[in-house]
Coordinates of C-alpha atoms in Angstrom, one line a residue:
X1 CA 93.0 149.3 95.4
X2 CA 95.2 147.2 93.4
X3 CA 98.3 145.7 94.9
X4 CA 100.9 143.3 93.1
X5 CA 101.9 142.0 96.7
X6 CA 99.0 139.9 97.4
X7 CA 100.3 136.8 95.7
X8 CA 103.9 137.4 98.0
X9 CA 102.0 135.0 100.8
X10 CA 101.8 132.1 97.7
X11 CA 105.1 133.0 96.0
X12 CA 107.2 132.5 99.3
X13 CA 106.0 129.4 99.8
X14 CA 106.3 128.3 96.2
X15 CA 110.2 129.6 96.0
X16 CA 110.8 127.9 99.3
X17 CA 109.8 125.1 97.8
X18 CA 111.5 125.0 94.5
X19 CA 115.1 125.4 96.5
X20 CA 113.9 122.6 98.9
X21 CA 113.8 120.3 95.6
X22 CA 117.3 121.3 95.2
X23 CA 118.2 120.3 98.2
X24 CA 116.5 116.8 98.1
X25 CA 118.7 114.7 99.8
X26 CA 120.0 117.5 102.4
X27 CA 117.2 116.9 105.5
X28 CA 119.8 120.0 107.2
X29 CA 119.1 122.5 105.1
X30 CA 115.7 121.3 104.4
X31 CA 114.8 122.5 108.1
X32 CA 116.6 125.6 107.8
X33 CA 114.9 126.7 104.5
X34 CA 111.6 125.5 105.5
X35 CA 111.9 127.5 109.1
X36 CA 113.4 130.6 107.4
X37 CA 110.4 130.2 104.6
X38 CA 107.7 130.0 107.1
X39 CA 108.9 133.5 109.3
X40 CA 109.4 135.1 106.1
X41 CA 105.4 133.8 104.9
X42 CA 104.7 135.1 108.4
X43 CA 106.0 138.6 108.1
X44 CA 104.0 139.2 104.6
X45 CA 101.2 137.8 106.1
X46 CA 101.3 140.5 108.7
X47 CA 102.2 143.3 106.4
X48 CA 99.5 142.3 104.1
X49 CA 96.8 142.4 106.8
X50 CA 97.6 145.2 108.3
X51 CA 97.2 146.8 104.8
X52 CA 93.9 145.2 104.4
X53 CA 92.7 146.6 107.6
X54 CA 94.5 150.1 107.3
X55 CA 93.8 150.5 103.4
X56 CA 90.3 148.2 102.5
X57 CA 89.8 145.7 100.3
X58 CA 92.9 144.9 97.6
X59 CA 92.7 143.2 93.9
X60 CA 95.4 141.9 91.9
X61 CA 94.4 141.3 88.2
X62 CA 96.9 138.5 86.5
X63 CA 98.4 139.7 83.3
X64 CA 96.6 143.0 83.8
X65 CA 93.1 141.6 82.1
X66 CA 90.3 143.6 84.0
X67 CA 87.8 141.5 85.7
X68 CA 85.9 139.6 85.2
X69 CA 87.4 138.7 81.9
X70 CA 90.9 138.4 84.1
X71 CA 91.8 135.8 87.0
X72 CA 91.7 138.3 90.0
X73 CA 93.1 138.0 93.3
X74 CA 91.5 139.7 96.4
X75 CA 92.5 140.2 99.9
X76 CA 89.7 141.2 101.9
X77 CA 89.7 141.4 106.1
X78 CA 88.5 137.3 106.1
X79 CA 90.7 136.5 103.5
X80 CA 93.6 138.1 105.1
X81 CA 93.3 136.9 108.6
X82 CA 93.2 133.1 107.8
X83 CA 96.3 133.7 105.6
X84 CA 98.0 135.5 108.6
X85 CA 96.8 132.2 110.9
X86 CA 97.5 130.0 108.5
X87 CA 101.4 131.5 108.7
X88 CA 101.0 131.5 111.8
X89 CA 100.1 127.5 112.3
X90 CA 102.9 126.8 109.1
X91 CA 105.7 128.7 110.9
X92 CA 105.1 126.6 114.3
X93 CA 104.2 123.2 112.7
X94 CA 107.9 124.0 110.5
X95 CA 109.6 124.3 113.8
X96 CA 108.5 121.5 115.3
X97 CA 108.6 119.0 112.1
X98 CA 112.6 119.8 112.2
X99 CA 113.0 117.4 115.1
X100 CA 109.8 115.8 115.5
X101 CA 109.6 114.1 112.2
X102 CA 112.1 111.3 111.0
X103 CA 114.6 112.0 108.9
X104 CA 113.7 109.3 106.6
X105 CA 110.2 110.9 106.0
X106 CA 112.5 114.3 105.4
X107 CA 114.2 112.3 102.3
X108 CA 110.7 111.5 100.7
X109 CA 110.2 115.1 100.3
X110 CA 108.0 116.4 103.3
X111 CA 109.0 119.6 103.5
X112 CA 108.5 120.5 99.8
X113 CA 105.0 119.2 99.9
X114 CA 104.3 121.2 103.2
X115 CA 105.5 124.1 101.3
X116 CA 103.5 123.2 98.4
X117 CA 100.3 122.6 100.8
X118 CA 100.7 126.0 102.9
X119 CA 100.9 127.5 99.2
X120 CA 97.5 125.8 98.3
X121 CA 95.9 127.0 101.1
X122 CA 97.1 130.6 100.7
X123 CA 95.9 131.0 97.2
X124 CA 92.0 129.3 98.2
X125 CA 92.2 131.9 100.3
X126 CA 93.4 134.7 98.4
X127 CA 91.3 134.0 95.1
X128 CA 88.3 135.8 93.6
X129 CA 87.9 133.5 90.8
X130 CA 85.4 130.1 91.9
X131 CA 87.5 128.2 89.1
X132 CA 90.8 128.8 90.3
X133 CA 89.4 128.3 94.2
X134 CA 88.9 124.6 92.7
X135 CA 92.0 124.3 91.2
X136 CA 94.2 125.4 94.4
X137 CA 91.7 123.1 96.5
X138 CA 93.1 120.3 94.0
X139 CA 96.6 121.4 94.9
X140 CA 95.8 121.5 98.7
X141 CA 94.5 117.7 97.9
X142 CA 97.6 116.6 95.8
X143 CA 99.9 117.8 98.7
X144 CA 97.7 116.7 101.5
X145 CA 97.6 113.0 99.8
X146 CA 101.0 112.6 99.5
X147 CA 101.8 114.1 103.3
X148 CA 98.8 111.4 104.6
X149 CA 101.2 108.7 102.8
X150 CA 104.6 109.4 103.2
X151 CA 106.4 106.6 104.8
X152 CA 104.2 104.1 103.5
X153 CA 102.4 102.2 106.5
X154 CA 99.3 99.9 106.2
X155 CA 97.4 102.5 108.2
X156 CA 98.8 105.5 106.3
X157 CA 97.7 103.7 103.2
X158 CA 94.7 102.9 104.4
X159 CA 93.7 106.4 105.3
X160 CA 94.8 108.2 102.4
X161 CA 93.1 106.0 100.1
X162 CA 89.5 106.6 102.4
X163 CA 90.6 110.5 102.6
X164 CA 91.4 110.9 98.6
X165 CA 88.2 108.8 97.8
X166 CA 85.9 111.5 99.2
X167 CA 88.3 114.5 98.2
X168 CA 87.4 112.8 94.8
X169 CA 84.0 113.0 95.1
X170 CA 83.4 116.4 96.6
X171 CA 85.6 117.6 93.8
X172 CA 83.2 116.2 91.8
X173 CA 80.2 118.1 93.2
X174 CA 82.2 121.7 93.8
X175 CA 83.2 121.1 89.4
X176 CA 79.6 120.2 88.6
X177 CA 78.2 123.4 90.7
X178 CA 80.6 125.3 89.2
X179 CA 80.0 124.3 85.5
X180 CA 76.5 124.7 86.4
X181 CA 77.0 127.8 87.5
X182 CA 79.3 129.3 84.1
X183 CA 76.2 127.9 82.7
X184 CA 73.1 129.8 84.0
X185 CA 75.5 133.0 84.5
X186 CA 78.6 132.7 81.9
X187 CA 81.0 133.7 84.6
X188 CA 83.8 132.5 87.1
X189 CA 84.4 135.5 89.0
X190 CA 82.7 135.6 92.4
X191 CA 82.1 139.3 92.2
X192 CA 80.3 138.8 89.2
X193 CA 78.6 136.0 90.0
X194 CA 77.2 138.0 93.1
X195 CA 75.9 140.5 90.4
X196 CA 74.6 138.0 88.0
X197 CA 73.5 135.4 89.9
X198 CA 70.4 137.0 91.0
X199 CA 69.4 138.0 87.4
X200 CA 68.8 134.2 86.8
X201 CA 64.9 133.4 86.4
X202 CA 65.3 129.9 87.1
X203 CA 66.1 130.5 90.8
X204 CA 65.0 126.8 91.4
X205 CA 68.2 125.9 89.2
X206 CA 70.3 128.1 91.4
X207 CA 68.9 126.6 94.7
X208 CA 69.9 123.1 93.1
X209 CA 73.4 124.2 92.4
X210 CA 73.8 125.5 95.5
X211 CA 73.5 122.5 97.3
X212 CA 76.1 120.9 95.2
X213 CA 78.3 123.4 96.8
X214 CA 77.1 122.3 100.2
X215 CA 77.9 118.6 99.4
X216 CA 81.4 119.4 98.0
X217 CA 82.6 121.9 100.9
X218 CA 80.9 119.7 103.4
X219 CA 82.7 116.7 102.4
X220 CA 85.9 118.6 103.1
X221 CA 84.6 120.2 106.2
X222 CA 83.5 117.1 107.3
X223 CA 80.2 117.9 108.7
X224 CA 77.2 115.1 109.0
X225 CA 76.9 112.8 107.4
X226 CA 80.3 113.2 105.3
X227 CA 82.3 113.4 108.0
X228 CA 83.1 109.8 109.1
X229 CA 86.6 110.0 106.6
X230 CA 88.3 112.5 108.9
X231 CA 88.8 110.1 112.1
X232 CA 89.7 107.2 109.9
X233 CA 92.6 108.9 108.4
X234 CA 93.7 112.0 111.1
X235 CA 95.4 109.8 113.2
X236 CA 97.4 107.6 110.8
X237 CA 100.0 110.7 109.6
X238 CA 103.1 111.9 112.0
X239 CA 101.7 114.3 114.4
X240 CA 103.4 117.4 112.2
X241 CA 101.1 116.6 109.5
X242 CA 98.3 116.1 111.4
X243 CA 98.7 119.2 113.2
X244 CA 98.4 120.8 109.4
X245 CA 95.5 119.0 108.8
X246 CA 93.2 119.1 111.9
X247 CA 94.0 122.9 112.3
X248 CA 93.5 124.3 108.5
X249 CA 92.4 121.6 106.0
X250 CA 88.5 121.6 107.1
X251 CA 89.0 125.3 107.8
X252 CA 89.5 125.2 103.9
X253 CA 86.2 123.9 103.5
X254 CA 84.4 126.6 106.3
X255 CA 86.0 129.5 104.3
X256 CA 84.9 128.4 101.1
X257 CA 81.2 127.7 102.2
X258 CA 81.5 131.1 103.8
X259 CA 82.5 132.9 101.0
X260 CA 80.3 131.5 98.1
X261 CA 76.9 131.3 100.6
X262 CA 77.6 135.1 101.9
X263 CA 78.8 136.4 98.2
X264 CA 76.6 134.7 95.8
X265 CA 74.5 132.2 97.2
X266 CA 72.6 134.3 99.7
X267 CA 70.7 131.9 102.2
X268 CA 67.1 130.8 101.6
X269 CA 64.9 129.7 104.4
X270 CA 65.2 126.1 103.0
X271 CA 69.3 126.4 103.2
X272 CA 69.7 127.6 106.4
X273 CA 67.0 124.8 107.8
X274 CA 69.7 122.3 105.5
X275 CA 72.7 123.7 107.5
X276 CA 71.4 124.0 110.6
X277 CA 70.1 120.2 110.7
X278 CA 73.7 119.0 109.4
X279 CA 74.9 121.5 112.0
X280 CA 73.2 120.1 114.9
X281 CA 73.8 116.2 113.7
X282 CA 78.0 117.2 113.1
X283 CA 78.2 118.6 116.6
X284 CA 76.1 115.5 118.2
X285 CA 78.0 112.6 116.5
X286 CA 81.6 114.0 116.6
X287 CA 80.9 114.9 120.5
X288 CA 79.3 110.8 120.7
X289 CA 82.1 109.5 119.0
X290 CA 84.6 111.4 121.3
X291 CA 83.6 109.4 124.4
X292 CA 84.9 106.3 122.8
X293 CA 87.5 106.7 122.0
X294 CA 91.1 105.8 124.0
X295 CA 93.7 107.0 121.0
X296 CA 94.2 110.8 122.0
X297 CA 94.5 111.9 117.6
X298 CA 91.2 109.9 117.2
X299 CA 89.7 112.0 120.1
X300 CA 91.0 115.0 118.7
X301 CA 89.8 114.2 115.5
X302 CA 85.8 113.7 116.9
X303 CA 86.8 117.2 118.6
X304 CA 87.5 118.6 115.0
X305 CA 84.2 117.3 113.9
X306 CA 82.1 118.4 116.7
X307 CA 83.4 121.6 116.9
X308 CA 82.8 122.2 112.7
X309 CA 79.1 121.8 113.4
X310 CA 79.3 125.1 115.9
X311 CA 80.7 127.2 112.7
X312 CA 77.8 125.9 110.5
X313 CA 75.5 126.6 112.7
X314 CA 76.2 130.0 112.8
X315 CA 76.7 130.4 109.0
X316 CA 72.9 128.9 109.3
X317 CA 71.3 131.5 111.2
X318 CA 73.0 133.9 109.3
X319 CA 72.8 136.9 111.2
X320 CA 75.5 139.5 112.5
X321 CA 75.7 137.5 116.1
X322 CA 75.8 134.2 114.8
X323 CA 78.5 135.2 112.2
X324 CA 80.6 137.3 114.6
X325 CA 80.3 133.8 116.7
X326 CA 81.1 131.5 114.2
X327 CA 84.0 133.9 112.6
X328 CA 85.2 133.8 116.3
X329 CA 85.1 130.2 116.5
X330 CA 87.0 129.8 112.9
X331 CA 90.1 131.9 114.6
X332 CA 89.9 130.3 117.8
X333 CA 89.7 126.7 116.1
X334 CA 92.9 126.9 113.8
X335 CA 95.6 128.0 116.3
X336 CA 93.7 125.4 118.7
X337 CA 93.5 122.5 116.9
X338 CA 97.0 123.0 115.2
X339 CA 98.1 122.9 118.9
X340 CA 96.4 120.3 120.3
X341 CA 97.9 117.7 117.4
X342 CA 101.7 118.8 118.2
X343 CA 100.9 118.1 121.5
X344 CA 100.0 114.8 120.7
X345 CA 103.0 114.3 119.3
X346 CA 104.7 115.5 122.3
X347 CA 102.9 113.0 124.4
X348 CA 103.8 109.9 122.0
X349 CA 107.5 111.6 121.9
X350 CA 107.4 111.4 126.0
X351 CA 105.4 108.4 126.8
X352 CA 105.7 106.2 123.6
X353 CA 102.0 105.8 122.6
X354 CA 99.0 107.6 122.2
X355 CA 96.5 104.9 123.7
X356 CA 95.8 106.7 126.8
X357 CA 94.9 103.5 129.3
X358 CA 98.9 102.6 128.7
X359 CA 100.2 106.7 129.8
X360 CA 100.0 108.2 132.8
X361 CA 102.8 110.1 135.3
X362 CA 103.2 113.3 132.6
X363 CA 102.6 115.8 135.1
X364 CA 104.3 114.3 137.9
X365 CA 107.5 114.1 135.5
X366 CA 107.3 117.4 133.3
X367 CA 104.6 119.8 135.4
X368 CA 105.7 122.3 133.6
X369 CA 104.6 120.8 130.0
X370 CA 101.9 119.4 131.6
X371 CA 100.8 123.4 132.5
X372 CA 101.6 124.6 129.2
X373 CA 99.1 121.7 127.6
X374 CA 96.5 122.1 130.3
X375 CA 96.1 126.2 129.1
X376 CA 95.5 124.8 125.5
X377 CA 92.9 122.1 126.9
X378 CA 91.6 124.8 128.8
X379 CA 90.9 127.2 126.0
X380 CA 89.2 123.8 124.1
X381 CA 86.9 123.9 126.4
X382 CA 86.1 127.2 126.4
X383 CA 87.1 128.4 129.8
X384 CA 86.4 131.8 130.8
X385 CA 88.0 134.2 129.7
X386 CA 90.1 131.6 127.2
X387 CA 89.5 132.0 123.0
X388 CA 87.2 129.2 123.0
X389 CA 84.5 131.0 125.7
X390 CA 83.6 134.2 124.0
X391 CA 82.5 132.9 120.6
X392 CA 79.9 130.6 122.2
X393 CA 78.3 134.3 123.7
X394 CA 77.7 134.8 120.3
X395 CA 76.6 131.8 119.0
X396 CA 74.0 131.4 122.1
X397 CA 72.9 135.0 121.6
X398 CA 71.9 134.3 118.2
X399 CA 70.6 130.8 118.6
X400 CA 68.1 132.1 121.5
X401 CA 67.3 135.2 119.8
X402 CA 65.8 133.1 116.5
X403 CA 64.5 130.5 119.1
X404 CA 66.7 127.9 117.6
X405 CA 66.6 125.6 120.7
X406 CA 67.8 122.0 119.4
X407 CA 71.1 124.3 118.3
X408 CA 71.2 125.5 121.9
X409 CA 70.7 122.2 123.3
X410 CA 74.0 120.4 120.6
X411 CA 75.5 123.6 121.5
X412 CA 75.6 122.7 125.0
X413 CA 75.7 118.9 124.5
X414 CA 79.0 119.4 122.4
X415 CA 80.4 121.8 125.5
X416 CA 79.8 119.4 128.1
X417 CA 80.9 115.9 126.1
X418 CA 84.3 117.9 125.2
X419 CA 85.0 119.2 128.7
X420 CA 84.3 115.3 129.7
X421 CA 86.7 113.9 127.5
X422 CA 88.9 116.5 128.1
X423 CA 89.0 116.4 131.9
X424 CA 88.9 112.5 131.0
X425 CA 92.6 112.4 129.3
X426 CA 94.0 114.7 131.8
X427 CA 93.1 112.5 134.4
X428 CA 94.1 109.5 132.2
X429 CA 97.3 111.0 130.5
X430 CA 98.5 113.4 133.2
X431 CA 97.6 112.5 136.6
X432 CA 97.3 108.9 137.1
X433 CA 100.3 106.8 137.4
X434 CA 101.5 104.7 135.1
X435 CA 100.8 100.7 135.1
X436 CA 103.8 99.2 136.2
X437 CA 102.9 95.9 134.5
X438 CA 102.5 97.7 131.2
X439 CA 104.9 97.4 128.6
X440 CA 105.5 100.0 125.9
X441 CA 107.8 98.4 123.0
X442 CA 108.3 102.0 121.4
X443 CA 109.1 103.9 124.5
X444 CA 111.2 106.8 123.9
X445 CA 114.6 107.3 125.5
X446 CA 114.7 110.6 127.4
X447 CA 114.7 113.5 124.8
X448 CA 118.3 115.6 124.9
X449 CA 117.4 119.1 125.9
X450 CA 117.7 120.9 122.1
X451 CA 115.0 118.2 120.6
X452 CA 113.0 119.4 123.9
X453 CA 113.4 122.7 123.0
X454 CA 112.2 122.5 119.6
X455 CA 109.2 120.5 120.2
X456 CA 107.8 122.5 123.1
X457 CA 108.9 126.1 121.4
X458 CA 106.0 125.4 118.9
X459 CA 103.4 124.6 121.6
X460 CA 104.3 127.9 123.2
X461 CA 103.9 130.1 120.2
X462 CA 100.2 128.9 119.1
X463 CA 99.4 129.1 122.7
X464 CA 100.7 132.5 123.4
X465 CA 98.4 133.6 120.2
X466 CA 95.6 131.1 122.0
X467 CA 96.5 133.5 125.1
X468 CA 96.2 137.1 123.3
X469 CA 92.7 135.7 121.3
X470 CA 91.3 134.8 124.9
X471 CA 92.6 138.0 127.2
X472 CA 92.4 140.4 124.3
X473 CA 88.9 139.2 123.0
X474 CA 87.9 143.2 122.0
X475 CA 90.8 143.4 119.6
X476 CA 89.5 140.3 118.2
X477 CA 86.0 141.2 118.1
X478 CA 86.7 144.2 116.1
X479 CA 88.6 142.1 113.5
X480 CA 85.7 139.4 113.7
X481 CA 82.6 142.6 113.2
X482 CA 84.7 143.8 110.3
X483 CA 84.7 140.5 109.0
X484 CA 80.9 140.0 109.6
X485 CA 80.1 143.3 107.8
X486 CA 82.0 142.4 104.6
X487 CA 79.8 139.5 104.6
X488 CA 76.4 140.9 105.3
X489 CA 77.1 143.6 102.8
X490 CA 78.8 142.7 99.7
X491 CA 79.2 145.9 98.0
X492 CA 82.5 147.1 98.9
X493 CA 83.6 143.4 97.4
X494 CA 82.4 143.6 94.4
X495 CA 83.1 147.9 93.7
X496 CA 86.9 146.7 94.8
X497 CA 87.0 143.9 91.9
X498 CA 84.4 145.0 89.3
X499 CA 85.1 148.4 89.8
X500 CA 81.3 149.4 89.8

């Protein structure tokens, strides 16, 4: 069915932040219009999935040129659901940016760029074209870039320049698999390249191409051994932008691997052994490289990487129960991950640093923030019958039914290690007391009650959604086998954009 509104979730955020360049200097209105914009984005992104879900699979042809001679848009159930979390995750990272950000940061632009960033990742999301999914990942690294520098600090700097340098380079592998690809086939169009794609009788030259695909979305996914970029530049940013980053930016890279190796590179043997050793290796060194670590964003940022090699994994069995698993995972992650980042700021607003052995005495002085945190933690680890347990059924259902035991074994290596490290920085952050003989230059004075407010309102809305993934996990898992079936069977897909 075709449906002008799909592009509403990119043009919101593009309006929003056109006006915000009005306003440059005006950091007030700035907030308003970025926390107005966001709700609004959230409210199309829940009209436009419940349409999806109600109605099927909708197209959008640009300038009404029929694909695939046309750019087309399509909002399918995956598509759809990471444009509704991605509101989701924009709307409470907006609220908590208005007071947890400088204002100085504010006058560089930060909140056009978010804008422009939440707009990039809608359109990867929404596109049907494999051209135009580079060209919005190139806006989603433009804005990213500048977000990771603003403000200008050595380690900012430093970060950026490690995190653009490999952008670079796996947007050089996704535009040479892609030129390869117009090449064998004479199309952009991911329908059509489904169709076309298996005509080719040189299916040595599409295994080839594929794996320039899995070099360029693994870069930004940040699976083994491209990963080591992520924890060197996650923690340099304010924790708003992080929050952005450790909750959708990889996801970026899991969607797109997602879509092009379940629309038109359909798994080989020899791929699914690739993914599942990169898999296995992403899970073990991001869970190894957690234990290390004492700065609570670089833990989180091992976290990210560990937890990226359960997703591939299941997009290597490829199979309805490791799909549904790693689908699962994907939702669970986002809202997670978005949370656990804002609440690092919260702990650097409330204790001055984020080098754990210098905290201690949150809990005894806010219990009831510490509570709030500790049901995000909890859903990290994958507490029953929290968002983060339920996936892992999947995922260890699928593993043992294809006897995929080293999987198994990282699966439960990369449980255990978080859960340490986890229970570790509770026990570090939370409970212990403070060292009286330790000094923090940058403590914070107490926070007035409104700037508490607006921090912690944030933290409540992703966990709430956290909450309903975790205690309504069948609603979820019909969402998720919808999802899964879309995958495994491509035909409704491609009869929605080719018409055939």
């Amino acid at each position: 069915m075709i449906d002008n509104h799909i592009l509403a979730p990119v043009f919101i955020h593009l309006l929003t932040a056109i006006v915000q360049l009005i306003a440059w200097r005006k950091t007030v209105t700035q907030r308003f219009l970025s926390i107005g914009g966001t709700f609004l984005g959230l409210l199309i992104a829940i009209r436009l999935f419940t349409k999806v879900y109600n109605e099927g699979i909708l197209t959008m042809n640009a300038s009404n040129w029929d694909a695939p001679f046309g750019i087309v848009f399509v909002a399918d159930t995956l598509s759809t659901t990471l444009v509704l979390l991605t509101s989701i995750a924009g709307f409470a990272v907006s609220i908590f940016s208005a007071t947890g950000l400088s204002r100085q940061r504010m006058r560089y632009g930060y909140f056009p760029i978010f804008h422009f960033l939440l707009m990039g990742l809608n359109g990867a999301f929404l596109t049907g074209d494999i051209f135009n999914l580079y060209v919005w990942f190139e806006v989603i690294i433009i804005s990213s870039f500048v977000l990771m520098t603003l403000g200008g600090r050595k380690a900012q700097l430093e970060g950026g320049v490690k995190y653009m340098a490999m952008n670079i380079l796996a947007s050089t592998f996704f535009l040479t698999g892609i030129g390869i690809l117009y090449g064998i086939t004479g199309t952009l169009n991911m329908a059509d390249l489904a169709l076309k794609i298996q005509l080719v009788q040189n299916q040595t030259l599409v295994g080839i191409t594929s794996c320039f695909f899995i070099i360029g979305f693994g870069i930004k996914s940040a699976v083994f051994p491209l990963y080591f970029w992520l924890p060197s530049s996650y923690h340099t940013p304010p924790s708003a932008v992080a929050a952005t980053f450790g909750g959708l930016l990889t996801k970026v890279g899991i969607y797109a691997m997602y879509r092009v190796f379940s629309l038109i590179f359909v798994p080989d043997e020899f791929t699914k052994d690739l993914l599942m050793g990169m898999a296995i290796l992403t899970i073990l060194t991001g869970a190894f490289g957690a234990l290390i670590k004492t700065n609570i964003r670089r833990l989180f940022s091992y976290l990210i990487v560990c937890h990226i090699g359960f997703m591939i994994g299941g997009l290597a069995m490829f199979n309805k129960a490791a799909l549904m698993g790693a689908v699962f995972y994907l939702i669970h992650d986002i809202m997670v991950k978005t949370n656990l980042f804002l609440i690092a700021g919260v702990i650097r607003q409330l204790g001055g640093t984020m080098d754990m052995t210098k905290l201690g005495g949150i809990y005894k002085e806010y219990p009831k923030i510490s509570l709030l945190m500790a049901l995000v933690l909890f859903s990290l680890v994958g507490i029953p019958p929290l968002s983060g347990f339920w996936p892992k059924i999947y995922l260890f259902q699928a593993a043992f039914e294809y006897n995929q035991y080293f999987y198994v074994a990282a699966l439960i290596i990369g449980s255990f290690f978080t859960l340490y490290v986890i229970a570790k920085m509770w026990s570090e952050v939370f409970w212990k007391d403070p060292s009286s003989d330790e000094v923090i230059e940058d403590k914070f004075k107490p926070l007035p009650l409104f700037r508490k407010i607006l921090l912690i309102l944030p933290i409540c809305i992703l966990c709430s959604v956290t909450l309903f993934i975790g205690l309504n996990a069948e609603a979820v898992i019909q969402v998720t086998e919808r999802i899964v079936n879309q995958m495994l069977d491509t035909r409704p897909y491609i009869e929605a954009v080719l018409g055939k």
